[in-house]
Tab-separated table of C-alpha atoms in Angstrom:
chain	number	residue	atom	x	y	z
W	1	MET	CA	-61.966	-23.245	28.682
W	2	GLY	CA	-64.746	-22.429	26.237
W	3	GLU	CA	-66.921	-19.365	26.311
W	4	ARG	CA	-68.845	-18.981	29.573
W	5	LYS	CA	-72.581	-18.287	29.294
W	6	VAL	CA	-75.354	-17.857	31.852
W	7	VAL	CA	-78.572	-19.681	30.949
W	8	PRO	CA	-81.932	-18.704	32.485
W	9	PHE	CA	-84.138	-21.791	32.698
W	10	LEU	CA	-87.347	-20.179	33.983
W	11	ALA	CA	-88.967	-18.939	30.805
W	12	PRO	CA	-91.348	-20.281	28.175
W	13	THR	CA	-89.543	-21.818	25.207
W	14	TYR	CA	-90.479	-19.026	22.819
W	15	GLN	CA	-88.773	-16.490	25.102
W	16	GLN	CA	-85.377	-18.159	24.779
W	17	LYS	CA	-83.825	-16.322	21.839
W	18	GLY	CA	-80.441	-17.577	20.715
W	19	LEU	CA	-80.405	-20.660	22.975
W	20	LYS	CA	-81.127	-24.218	21.941
W	21	LEU	CA	-83.899	-24.888	24.443
W	22	VAL	CA	-86.657	-27.283	23.408
W	23	GLY	CA	-89.842	-28.619	24.949
W	24	GLN	CA	-92.487	-26.807	26.953
W	25	GLN	CA	-91.812	-26.459	30.621
W	26	LYS	CA	-94.081	-28.422	32.913
W	27	LEU	CA	-95.481	-26.793	36.007
W	28	LYS	CA	-97.594	-28.683	38.522
W	29	ASN	CA	-99.356	-26.800	41.308
W	30	CYS	CA	-97.348	-23.662	40.565
W	31	TYR	CA	-97.547	-20.995	37.872
W	32	PHE	CA	-95.488	-18.374	36.058
W	33	HIS	CA	-95.474	-14.772	37.253
W	34	LEU	CA	-94.060	-12.031	35.046
W	35	THR	CA	-91.357	-9.961	36.778
W	36	PRO	CA	-90.188	-7.443	34.165
W	37	GLY	CA	-87.082	-5.334	34.514
W	38	MET	CA	-84.619	-8.002	35.684
W	39	SER	CA	-81.186	-7.543	34.134
W	40	ASP	CA	-79.106	-10.048	36.124
W	41	GLY	CA	-79.480	-12.991	33.748
W	42	ARG	CA	-82.333	-14.690	35.608
W	43	GLY	CA	-84.966	-13.877	33.001
W	44	GLN	CA	-88.321	-12.163	33.437
W	45	TYR	CA	-90.309	-15.010	34.957
W	46	SER	CA	-90.718	-16.318	38.472
W	47	VAL	CA	-92.803	-19.237	39.704
W	48	LEU	CA	-95.401	-18.977	42.475
W	49	SER	CA	-97.288	-21.673	44.363
W	50	SER	CA	-100.889	-22.352	43.424
W	51	PRO	CA	-103.246	-21.918	46.391
W	52	GLY	CA	-104.247	-24.505	48.943
W	53	PHE	CA	-107.622	-24.723	50.639
W	54	LEU	CA	-109.316	-25.123	53.997
W	55	ASP	CA	-112.644	-26.813	54.755
W	56	THR	CA	-114.960	-23.882	55.494
W	57	VAL	CA	-118.588	-24.866	54.902
W	58	ALA	CA	-119.643	-28.364	55.998
W	59	ILE	CA	-122.635	-29.826	54.160
W	60	THR	CA	-124.027	-33.320	54.484
W	61	GLY	CA	-123.612	-34.760	51.021
W	62	THR	CA	-121.247	-36.192	48.439
W	63	LEU	CA	-121.014	-33.911	45.401
W	64	VAL	CA	-121.390	-30.155	44.916
W	65	ARG	CA	-122.883	-30.113	41.444
W	66	ALA	CA	-123.157	-26.330	40.958
W	67	CYS	CA	-123.134	-23.077	42.898
W	68	ILE	CA	-123.855	-19.385	42.478
W	69	SER	CA	-123.338	-16.311	44.625
W	70	TYR	CA	-125.972	-13.595	44.447
W	71	ASN	CA	-126.435	-10.546	46.661
W	72	ASN	CA	-123.848	-11.912	49.112
W	73	VAL	CA	-125.705	-15.207	49.533
W	74	GLY	CA	-124.617	-18.532	48.091
W	75	TYR	CA	-126.886	-21.155	46.567
W	76	ALA	CA	-125.704	-24.652	45.732
W	77	VAL	CA	-126.969	-27.978	44.497
W	78	VAL	CA	-125.453	-30.763	46.585
W	79	ASP	CA	-126.484	-34.209	45.366
W	80	ASN	CA	-130.267	-33.825	44.975
W	81	LYS	CA	-130.747	-30.936	47.405
W	82	ILE	CA	-130.735	-27.148	47.049
W	83	LYS	CA	-128.769	-25.378	49.778
W	84	LYS	CA	-128.509	-21.760	50.883
W	85	ILE	CA	-125.250	-20.463	52.382
W	86	THR	CA	-125.099	-17.115	54.167
W	87	SER	CA	-122.064	-14.827	54.231
W	88	ALA	CA	-121.448	-16.175	57.770
W	89	PHE	CA	-121.304	-19.696	56.228
W	90	VAL	CA	-124.558	-20.843	57.814
W	91	VAL	CA	-126.169	-23.559	55.687
W	92	SER	CA	-129.883	-24.271	55.296
W	93	ASP	CA	-131.733	-26.813	53.168
W	94	LEU	CA	-134.438	-25.244	50.999
W	95	GLY	CA	-136.631	-28.336	51.247
W	96	VAL	CA	-136.716	-29.549	47.648
W	97	THR	CA	-135.617	-32.969	46.413
W	98	LEU	CA	-134.475	-32.939	42.798
W	99	GLY	CA	-135.078	-35.738	40.328
W	100	GLY	CA	-131.496	-37.053	40.528
W	101	SER	CA	-128.166	-36.693	42.285
W	102	THR	CA	-125.926	-36.471	39.225
W	103	GLY	CA	-125.900	-34.716	35.880
W	104	THR	CA	-125.483	-31.161	34.687
W	105	VAL	CA	-126.841	-28.336	36.841
W	106	THR	CA	-126.920	-24.688	35.784
W	107	MET	CA	-127.954	-21.699	37.894
W	108	ALA	CA	-128.756	-18.061	37.108
W	109	ALA	CA	-130.012	-15.039	39.031
W	110	THR	CA	-131.538	-11.607	38.494
W	111	GLY	CA	-133.942	-9.415	40.448
W	112	THR	CA	-135.206	-11.369	43.442
W	113	GLU	CA	-135.015	-14.757	41.738
W	114	VAL	CA	-132.495	-17.560	41.398
W	115	VAL	CA	-133.323	-20.268	38.864
W	116	VAL	CA	-131.933	-23.796	38.978
W	117	CYS	CA	-132.002	-26.095	35.938
W	118	ALA	CA	-131.398	-29.722	36.938
W	119	ASN	CA	-132.556	-33.159	35.830
W	120	SER	CA	-134.867	-31.814	33.084
W	121	LYS	CA	-136.668	-29.384	35.414
W	122	ILE	CA	-136.377	-25.732	36.396
W	123	TYR	CA	-136.873	-24.399	39.913
W	124	ARG	CA	-137.475	-20.846	41.059
W	125	ILE	CA	-136.002	-19.599	44.343
W	126	VAL	CA	-137.489	-16.340	45.636
W	127	THR	CA	-134.548	-14.823	47.451
W	128	THR	CA	-136.695	-12.729	49.810
W	129	THR	CA	-138.598	-15.742	51.160
W	130	ASP	CA	-136.440	-18.791	50.253
W	131	VAL	CA	-139.544	-20.400	48.718
W	132	VAL	CA	-138.671	-22.905	45.985
W	133	THR	CA	-141.146	-23.788	43.229
W	134	ASP	CA	-140.993	-26.181	40.291
W	135	ILE	CA	-141.783	-23.941	37.278
W	136	THR	CA	-141.001	-26.411	34.489
W	137	ALA	CA	-144.549	-25.972	33.206
W	138	VAL	CA	-143.704	-22.441	32.074
W	139	LEU	CA	-141.852	-24.145	29.212
W	140	THR	CA	-143.772	-27.380	28.737
W	141	GLY	CA	-147.042	-25.408	28.790
W	142	ILE	CA	-145.968	-23.789	25.532
W	143	ASP	CA	-144.840	-27.104	24.060
W	144	ALA	CA	-144.657	-30.432	25.866
W	145	LEU	CA	-141.335	-31.089	24.136
W	146	ASN	CA	-139.685	-28.048	25.746
W	147	ILE	CA	-137.532	-30.010	28.185
W	148	PRO	CA	-135.095	-27.572	29.850
W	149	ILE	CA	-131.373	-28.321	29.637
W	150	TRP	CA	-129.748	-24.979	30.539
W	151	VAL	CA	-130.524	-21.615	32.149
W	152	MET	CA	-128.734	-18.258	31.910
W	153	ALA	CA	-129.565	-14.664	32.823
W	154	GLN	CA	-128.764	-11.413	31.071
W	155	ASN	CA	-130.122	-7.866	31.253
W	156	LYS	CA	-132.872	-8.709	33.806
W	157	ARG	CA	-134.158	-11.708	31.808
W	158	PHE	CA	-133.748	-15.465	32.143
W	159	ILE	CA	-132.815	-17.501	29.086
W	160	TYR	CA	-133.886	-21.145	28.837
W	161	LEU	CA	-132.323	-23.652	26.461
W	162	THR	CA	-134.427	-26.706	25.658
W	163	SER	CA	-133.937	-30.048	23.974
W	164	ASN	CA	-136.899	-29.316	21.659
W	165	SER	CA	-135.165	-28.734	18.326
W	166	SER	CA	-132.715	-26.459	20.164
W	167	GLN	CA	-135.375	-23.891	21.022
W	168	VAL	CA	-134.447	-20.983	23.283
W	169	HIS	CA	-137.039	-19.097	25.341
W	170	ILE	CA	-136.715	-15.744	27.090
W	171	SER	CA	-138.503	-14.643	30.254
W	172	ALA	CA	-140.106	-11.314	30.957
W	173	ILE	CA	-137.983	-8.751	32.806
W	174	TYR	CA	-137.468	-9.791	36.445
W	175	ASN	CA	-139.976	-12.640	36.073
W	176	CYS	CA	-138.607	-16.103	35.379
W	177	ASN	CA	-142.153	-17.513	35.393
W	178	SER	CA	-143.472	-15.408	32.517
W	179	ILE	CA	-142.746	-16.636	28.983
W	180	THR	CA	-144.811	-16.433	25.807
W	181	SER	CA	-144.479	-18.376	22.582
W	182	LEU	CA	-143.358	-15.142	20.903
W	183	ASP	CA	-140.252	-15.109	23.079
W	184	GLY	CA	-138.755	-18.223	21.500
W	185	PHE	CA	-136.218	-18.731	18.735
W	186	ILE	CA	-133.866	-21.342	17.294
W	187	PRO	CA	-130.283	-20.015	17.041
W	188	ASN	CA	-129.054	-22.422	14.365
W	189	THR	CA	-127.489	-21.154	11.148
W	190	ILE	CA	-125.208	-24.202	11.170
W	191	ALA	CA	-126.750	-27.627	11.736
W	192	GLY	CA	-126.362	-29.039	15.214
W	193	THR	CA	-128.132	-29.539	18.529
W	194	ILE	CA	-127.740	-26.764	21.109
W	195	SER	CA	-126.120	-28.290	24.183
W	196	SER	CA	-125.057	-25.339	26.360
W	197	GLY	CA	-124.705	-21.589	26.563
W	198	ALA	CA	-122.838	-18.699	28.136
W	199	VAL	CA	-123.395	-14.967	28.569
W	200	THR	CA	-121.225	-11.893	29.001
W	201	THR	CA	-122.422	-8.340	29.668
W	202	TRP	CA	-123.628	-7.865	26.088
W	203	TYR	CA	-123.505	-11.183	24.275
W	204	GLN	CA	-125.114	-14.605	24.446
W	205	TYR	CA	-123.348	-17.666	23.107
W	206	TYR	CA	-125.251	-20.791	22.043
W	207	PHE	CA	-123.085	-23.865	21.545
W	208	ASN	CA	-123.588	-26.948	19.444
W	209	GLU	CA	-121.169	-29.588	18.246
W	210	ASN	CA	-120.388	-27.688	15.048
W	211	SER	CA	-120.523	-23.992	15.867
W	212	VAL	CA	-121.272	-21.190	18.297
W	213	GLU	CA	-124.096	-18.749	17.588
W	214	VAL	CA	-123.559	-15.229	18.947
W	215	PHE	CA	-126.563	-13.038	19.856
W	216	ARG	CA	-127.016	-9.736	21.669
W	217	ASP	CA	-129.852	-7.788	23.322
W	218	THR	CA	-131.454	-5.268	20.956
W	219	GLY	CA	-133.623	-3.678	23.646
W	220	ALA	CA	-136.883	-4.693	21.964
W	221	GLU	CA	-139.738	-5.598	24.323
W	222	ILE	CA	-140.724	-8.722	22.376
W	223	GLY	CA	-138.082	-10.922	20.829
W	224	PRO	CA	-135.296	-8.799	22.342
W	225	PHE	CA	-132.338	-10.944	21.232
W	226	ALA	CA	-130.912	-10.933	17.709
W	227	ARG	CA	-128.033	-12.669	16.006
W	228	VAL	CA	-124.854	-10.610	15.629
W	229	ASP	CA	-123.825	-10.028	12.008
W	230	GLY	CA	-121.412	-12.791	11.087
W	231	GLY	CA	-122.302	-14.404	14.394
W	232	ALA	CA	-121.658	-18.052	13.581
W	233	VAL	CA	-118.269	-19.141	14.913
W	234	PRO	CA	-117.249	-22.342	13.080
W	235	ILE	CA	-115.832	-24.122	16.133
W	236	GLY	CA	-118.215	-26.335	18.073
W	237	ILE	CA	-118.061	-27.372	21.709
W	238	ALA	CA	-116.494	-30.703	22.656
W	239	ALA	CA	-117.690	-30.680	26.292
W	240	SER	CA	-120.911	-28.874	27.196
W	241	ASN	CA	-119.800	-28.024	30.735
W	242	SER	CA	-116.482	-26.513	29.614
W	243	ALA	CA	-117.994	-23.141	28.619
W	244	LEU	CA	-117.286	-20.415	31.162
W	245	SER	CA	-117.604	-16.629	31.094
W	246	ILE	CA	-114.603	-14.771	32.575
W	247	MET	CA	-113.905	-11.035	32.283
W	248	ASN	CA	-116.446	-10.601	29.457
W	249	LYS	CA	-114.883	-13.358	27.383
W	250	VAL	CA	-115.900	-16.993	27.083
W	251	TYR	CA	-113.600	-20.010	27.212
W	252	TYR	CA	-114.508	-23.546	26.133
W	253	LEU	CA	-113.119	-26.813	24.804
W	254	GLY	CA	-113.552	-26.566	21.050
W	255	ARG	CA	-113.831	-29.041	18.218
W	256	THR	CA	-114.264	-29.103	14.443
W	257	ASN	CA	-115.181	-31.862	12.028
W	258	ASN	CA	-111.493	-32.759	12.000
W	259	GLY	CA	-111.441	-33.448	15.737
W	260	LEU	CA	-110.462	-31.735	18.966
W	261	LEU	CA	-109.031	-28.245	18.458
W	262	GLY	CA	-108.231	-27.145	22.026
W	263	VAL	CA	-109.389	-24.431	24.421
W	264	ILE	CA	-110.950	-21.463	22.623
W	265	GLU	CA	-111.252	-17.851	23.763
W	266	LEU	CA	-114.330	-16.033	22.427
W	267	ASP	CA	-114.840	-12.283	22.392
W	268	ALA	CA	-118.075	-11.596	20.507
W	269	THR	CA	-117.383	-13.262	17.148
W	270	ASN	CA	-113.596	-13.054	17.490
W	271	TYR	CA	-111.915	-16.257	18.556
W	272	LYS	CA	-108.496	-17.776	19.069
W	273	VAL	CA	-107.008	-21.039	20.301
W	274	VAL	CA	-105.234	-20.518	23.640
W	275	SER	CA	-104.020	-24.078	24.213
W	276	THR	CA	-101.033	-25.806	22.634
W	277	PRO	CA	-100.799	-28.822	20.290
W	278	ASP	CA	-99.194	-30.725	23.178
W	279	PHE	CA	-102.287	-30.031	25.280
W	280	VAL	CA	-104.545	-31.426	22.553
W	281	GLU	CA	-102.368	-34.509	22.198
W	282	ARG	CA	-102.675	-35.206	25.906
W	283	ILE	CA	-106.439	-34.648	25.997
W	284	ASN	CA	-106.909	-36.984	23.046
W	285	SER	CA	-105.209	-39.715	25.077
W	286	TYR	CA	-107.765	-39.492	27.911
W	287	ALA	CA	-110.499	-42.075	28.323
W	288	SER	CA	-113.023	-39.264	27.761
W	289	TYR	CA	-113.002	-35.499	27.294
W	290	THR	CA	-116.683	-34.860	26.525
W	291	ASP	CA	-117.462	-34.711	30.263
W	292	ALA	CA	-114.903	-31.972	30.990
W	293	LEU	CA	-116.071	-29.157	33.277
W	294	ALA	CA	-114.757	-25.678	34.037
W	295	TRP	CA	-114.368	-23.414	37.066
W	296	THR	CA	-112.386	-20.278	37.847
W	297	ASP	CA	-110.367	-18.653	40.627
W	298	THR	CA	-108.191	-15.546	41.027
W	299	HIS	CA	-104.970	-15.079	43.022
W	300	ASN	CA	-102.156	-12.512	43.094
W	301	GLY	CA	-103.575	-10.719	40.067
W	302	HIS	CA	-103.778	-13.955	38.053
W	303	ILE	CA	-107.137	-15.139	36.713
W	304	PHE	CA	-107.414	-18.864	35.977
W	305	TYR	CA	-109.695	-20.801	33.667
W	306	ASN	CA	-109.570	-24.329	35.076
W	307	ILE	CA	-110.760	-27.298	33.053
W	308	THR	CA	-111.138	-30.678	34.733
W	309	PHE	CA	-111.282	-34.012	32.926
W	310	PRO	CA	-112.900	-36.449	35.395
W	311	ASN	CA	-112.173	-39.527	33.288
W	312	LYS	CA	-108.533	-39.218	32.355
W	313	GLU	CA	-108.069	-42.944	32.758
W	314	THR	CA	-109.781	-46.020	34.073
W	315	THR	CA	-107.709	-47.809	36.692
W	316	PRO	CA	-108.811	-51.321	37.759
W	317	GLY	CA	-109.318	-51.791	41.484
W	318	LEU	CA	-109.930	-48.116	42.263
W	319	THR	CA	-113.298	-46.665	43.194
W	320	TYR	CA	-113.051	-43.760	40.745
W	321	ASN	CA	-110.882	-42.456	37.929
W	322	THR	CA	-107.925	-40.235	38.706
W	323	GLY	CA	-108.967	-37.381	36.453
W	324	THR	CA	-106.811	-34.321	35.849
W	325	THR	CA	-107.160	-30.538	35.969
W	326	TRP	CA	-105.437	-28.018	33.705
W	327	SER	CA	-105.287	-24.296	34.456
W	328	TYR	CA	-104.972	-21.557	31.865
W	329	ASP	CA	-103.582	-18.341	33.317
W	330	ILE	CA	-105.471	-15.621	31.451
W	331	THR	CA	-103.024	-13.033	32.791
W	332	THR	CA	-99.891	-14.603	31.287
W	333	ASN	CA	-101.442	-16.896	28.634
W	334	MET	CA	-99.661	-19.914	30.122
W	335	TRP	CA	-100.775	-23.330	31.342
W	336	PHE	CA	-100.030	-25.495	34.351
W	337	GLU	CA	-101.412	-28.650	35.915
W	338	ARG	CA	-103.358	-28.759	39.191
W	339	THR	CA	-103.792	-31.830	41.333
W	340	SER	CA	-105.102	-32.952	44.688
W	341	TYR	CA	-103.643	-35.836	46.659
W	342	ASP	CA	-105.809	-38.785	47.672
W	343	GLU	CA	-104.328	-40.214	50.868
W	344	ASP	CA	-106.656	-43.234	50.870
W	345	ASP	CA	-105.510	-44.457	47.451
W	346	ASP	CA	-102.032	-42.858	47.697
W	347	ARG	CA	-102.242	-41.107	44.342
W	348	GLU	CA	-102.758	-37.736	42.739
W	349	THR	CA	-106.122	-36.948	41.184
W	350	ARG	CA	-107.978	-34.083	39.564
W	351	HIS	CA	-108.276	-30.986	41.708
W	352	VAL	CA	-111.002	-31.341	44.317
W	353	ALA	CA	-112.965	-28.350	42.953
W	354	ASN	CA	-116.125	-29.043	40.972
W	355	CYS	CA	-117.377	-25.433	40.892
W	356	SER	CA	-116.498	-22.080	42.443
W	357	MET	CA	-117.957	-18.811	43.674
W	358	TYR	CA	-117.117	-15.690	45.636
W	359	LEU	CA	-119.084	-15.250	48.838
W	360	GLY	CA	-118.244	-11.837	50.200
W	361	ASP	CA	-114.453	-11.599	50.058
W	362	THR	CA	-114.010	-15.369	50.257
W	363	GLN	CA	-113.313	-17.606	47.270
W	364	LEU	CA	-115.060	-20.928	47.748
W	365	ILE	CA	-114.787	-24.152	45.774
W	366	GLY	CA	-117.426	-26.861	45.871
W	367	SER	CA	-115.961	-30.324	46.326
W	368	TRP	CA	-116.674	-33.327	44.151
W	369	LYS	CA	-115.573	-35.666	46.951
W	370	ASP	CA	-117.392	-34.679	50.143
W	371	GLY	CA	-120.088	-32.093	49.346
W	372	ASN	CA	-118.307	-29.384	51.342
W	373	PHE	CA	-117.169	-25.908	50.379
W	374	LYS	CA	-113.552	-24.959	50.911
W	375	GLU	CA	-111.883	-21.573	51.008
W	376	ILE	CA	-109.125	-21.470	48.390
W	377	ASP	CA	-106.363	-18.975	49.060
W	378	THR	CA	-102.610	-18.518	48.662
W	379	ASP	CA	-102.377	-18.162	52.454
W	380	TYR	CA	-103.085	-21.905	52.668
W	381	TYR	CA	-100.033	-23.992	51.804
W	382	ASP	CA	-101.707	-27.416	51.863
W	383	ASP	CA	-105.131	-28.856	51.053
W	384	ASP	CA	-106.809	-28.894	54.440
W	385	GLY	CA	-103.841	-30.667	56.007
W	386	THR	CA	-102.936	-32.799	52.979
W	387	GLU	CA	-99.660	-31.994	51.255
W	388	ILE	CA	-99.561	-30.471	47.789
W	389	ASN	CA	-97.016	-31.969	45.410
W	390	ARG	CA	-95.414	-29.156	43.432
W	391	GLU	CA	-93.161	-29.816	40.464
W	392	ILE	CA	-91.190	-27.826	37.908
W	393	ILE	CA	-89.595	-29.409	34.837
W	394	THR	CA	-87.497	-26.933	32.888
W	395	SER	CA	-87.032	-26.799	29.161
W	396	THR	CA	-84.200	-28.999	27.883
W	397	LEU	CA	-80.944	-27.400	26.767
W	398	ILE	CA	-79.665	-29.349	23.763
W	399	ASP	CA	-76.602	-29.366	21.538
W	400	ARG	CA	-76.879	-32.252	19.065
W	401	ASP	CA	-73.310	-31.919	17.885
W	402	SER	CA	-71.129	-31.056	20.857
W	403	PHE	CA	-70.574	-31.853	24.497
W	404	PHE	CA	-71.098	-29.038	27.021
W	405	SER	CA	-70.638	-28.691	30.783
W	406	ILE	CA	-73.017	-27.260	33.379
W	407	TYR	CA	-71.849	-25.794	36.662
W	408	ASN	CA	-72.817	-23.214	39.277
W	409	LEU	CA	-76.494	-24.098	39.108
W	410	GLU	CA	-78.335	-21.629	41.317
W	411	ILE	CA	-81.999	-21.650	42.255
W	412	ASP	CA	-83.069	-18.229	43.446
W	413	ILE	CA	-85.790	-19.168	45.865
W	414	GLU	CA	-87.604	-17.225	48.545
W	415	ARG	CA	-85.549	-18.094	51.595
W	416	GLY	CA	-86.319	-18.141	55.296
W	417	ILE	CA	-89.872	-19.317	54.601
W	418	GLY	CA	-89.921	-22.152	57.124
W	419	LEU	CA	-92.758	-22.567	59.602
W	420	VAL	CA	-92.346	-22.287	63.364
W	421	SER	CA	-92.700	-26.035	63.933
W	422	GLY	CA	-93.733	-29.327	62.328
W	423	GLN	CA	-93.512	-30.161	58.639
W	424	GLY	CA	-92.220	-27.062	56.891
W	425	SER	CA	-90.023	-25.857	59.765
W	426	ASP	CA	-87.022	-26.863	57.643
W	427	PRO	CA	-88.432	-26.800	54.092
W	428	GLN	CA	-86.487	-28.708	51.481
W	429	ILE	CA	-86.388	-28.896	47.731
W	430	MET	CA	-85.493	-31.969	45.685
W	431	ILE	CA	-83.350	-31.382	42.585
W	432	GLU	CA	-83.058	-33.957	39.796
W	433	ILE	CA	-81.063	-33.743	36.584
W	434	SER	CA	-81.760	-35.339	33.214
W	435	LYS	CA	-79.227	-35.688	30.423
W	436	ASP	CA	-81.480	-37.621	28.032
W	437	ARG	CA	-84.226	-35.094	27.247
W	438	ALA	CA	-86.228	-35.651	30.443
W	439	ASN	CA	-86.625	-39.397	29.926
W	440	THR	CA	-84.741	-40.469	33.058
W	441	TRP	CA	-83.660	-38.566	36.138
W	442	SER	CA	-80.765	-38.639	38.573
W	443	VAL	CA	-80.988	-39.538	42.252
W	444	PRO	CA	-82.535	-36.481	43.947
W	445	LEU	CA	-80.297	-33.922	45.573
W	446	VAL	CA	-81.998	-32.529	48.658
W	447	ARG	CA	-81.340	-28.931	49.668
W	448	SER	CA	-82.719	-26.870	52.551
W	449	VAL	CA	-84.152	-23.469	51.667
W	450	GLY	CA	-83.833	-22.076	55.175
W	451	ALA	CA	-85.751	-22.236	58.420
W	452	LEU	CA	-87.880	-19.294	59.490
W	453	GLY	CA	-85.775	-16.136	59.440
W	454	GLN	CA	-82.698	-17.715	57.747
W	455	TYR	CA	-82.309	-15.522	54.703
W	456	LYS	CA	-78.638	-16.056	53.819
W	457	SER	CA	-78.782	-19.628	52.526
W	458	ILE	CA	-78.489	-20.135	48.751
W	459	VAL	CA	-79.723	-23.195	46.885
W	460	ARG	CA	-76.773	-24.122	44.697
W	461	VAL	CA	-75.246	-27.137	42.938
W	462	GLY	CA	-71.603	-26.563	42.057
W	463	SER	CA	-71.084	-29.078	39.247
W	464	CYS	CA	-73.778	-30.845	37.239
W	465	GLY	CA	-71.505	-32.719	34.837
W	466	GLY	CA	-71.771	-32.591	31.099
W	467	GLY	CA	-73.557	-34.006	28.102
W	468	LYS	CA	-75.488	-33.026	24.995
W	469	SER	CA	-78.745	-32.254	26.823
W	470	PHE	CA	-79.667	-30.911	30.225
W	471	ALA	CA	-82.960	-30.440	32.095
W	472	LEU	CA	-83.984	-29.965	35.717
W	473	ARG	CA	-86.847	-31.306	37.779
W	474	LEU	CA	-87.644	-29.612	41.091
W	475	ARG	CA	-90.049	-31.116	43.619
W	476	MET	CA	-91.514	-29.459	46.710
W	477	THR	CA	-94.045	-30.790	49.201
W	478	ASP	CA	-93.487	-28.795	52.397
W	479	PRO	CA	-96.440	-26.512	53.290
W	480	VAL	CA	-94.724	-23.139	52.847
W	481	ALA	CA	-95.029	-20.194	50.475
W	482	TRP	CA	-92.830	-21.447	47.646
W	483	ALA	CA	-91.640	-18.737	45.252
W	484	ILE	CA	-88.781	-19.199	42.775
W	485	SER	CA	-87.558	-16.032	41.071
W	486	GLY	CA	-84.960	-17.607	38.814
W	487	ILE	CA	-82.941	-20.682	37.851
W	488	THR	CA	-79.576	-20.066	36.229
W	489	ALA	CA	-76.499	-22.093	35.382
W	490	GLU	CA	-73.170	-21.422	33.727
W	491	ILE	CA	-72.285	-23.473	30.684
W	492	GLU	CA	-69.119	-24.188	28.731
W	493	GLY	CA	-69.272	-25.718	25.322
W	494	SER	CA	-70.561	-24.947	21.875
W	495	VAL	CA	-74.223	-24.292	22.714
W	496	ASP	CA	-75.059	-20.966	21.078
């Protein structure tokens, strides 16, 4: 017998020192959780299930285009209507018909006002009366070419981006309807047309295809915003709706003159790429990435920047493209894929979320399929009754020169998680093995992880054969709280 080694398979490739593991792991509808302090060979990472959702707020419509929560009240644009949602999930229509049912919508709030920018117009909602007014003239009255494309709010003021030579206009404090020509500027040190923006507590970010301009509030009464020294970030935006402010940083899909760069994290004028070259390669293969959009959610101490590509591919005979959603875990700096399952077309698609907001203690996502809001939470193990397909593909263990054997494969999974009855009362996991670098897979081995209260079962495969490469694929569909704290195997051979 050769030397016996224990290999932990649940870890990012760069964590595997001294082992010939290649290829990024793939996680679908589950994510890494750091569990430091383990010394039993399992590694420091576990895998948790991404949350499911439950239909919570029913709205007559097709598409939730945008939403915002302000003072414990939600406001949303569904198709061409503006809706108000109370903390008790009571919905009312605010009586305004917008100029279209599709296209970018942005929303901002401060004081007693919520402003909606949609279909080249801006609307003011007075939160104390629910009166909605078209106030587009506050911009076009200064210059007829000031067509609004974006709205933001910071430090008691509203900020309007226009298509008029990329002009930006600033409102008076707590008054979205008061703007003067002195409160306008063009934030372009690098040529390009401003297409979107984002704000954090202190900074404003103005995006064009070539760069990002960074400004901050100086406190001046007139012309209060000024460019930060060195405030031109030389990475433009590839998808206007990908910019999202999370925890006082901004994330967006970035590009340069040389092409797509990946997802960028901005902190004032400091920036870094947080995606991988493999991610960029995949995005470049999509039918389109310029229409990508972003939303966020938080679970178990993990904060996610989610970017959806609605047009991943065009499939003849289907009513819409499949799309895809990628999630960046800001807590661990790792990525995974999120999907929803379309029972009508029997296929996986982009995640159903089109936008998100907190309403009270409830995380809600606005659906792109039915106009409803859904509560998203780790206490839900399916998507409103539809199964979630979860998948883990491990890194591949390779020895190019010698044959090695794998045995005593053990999957340390939360056991006794079965439901009382129905699907999930006897949850099962499917295990597949690849010996050709994850190109083909074996016939699935099906193992039970234990009915409710059965905590002594162990998911184990005694002998997995041998070869020069080895990878695992695990699949789970039962609606239970999947949690895998380690995958280990013993090897014999010359892998070192």
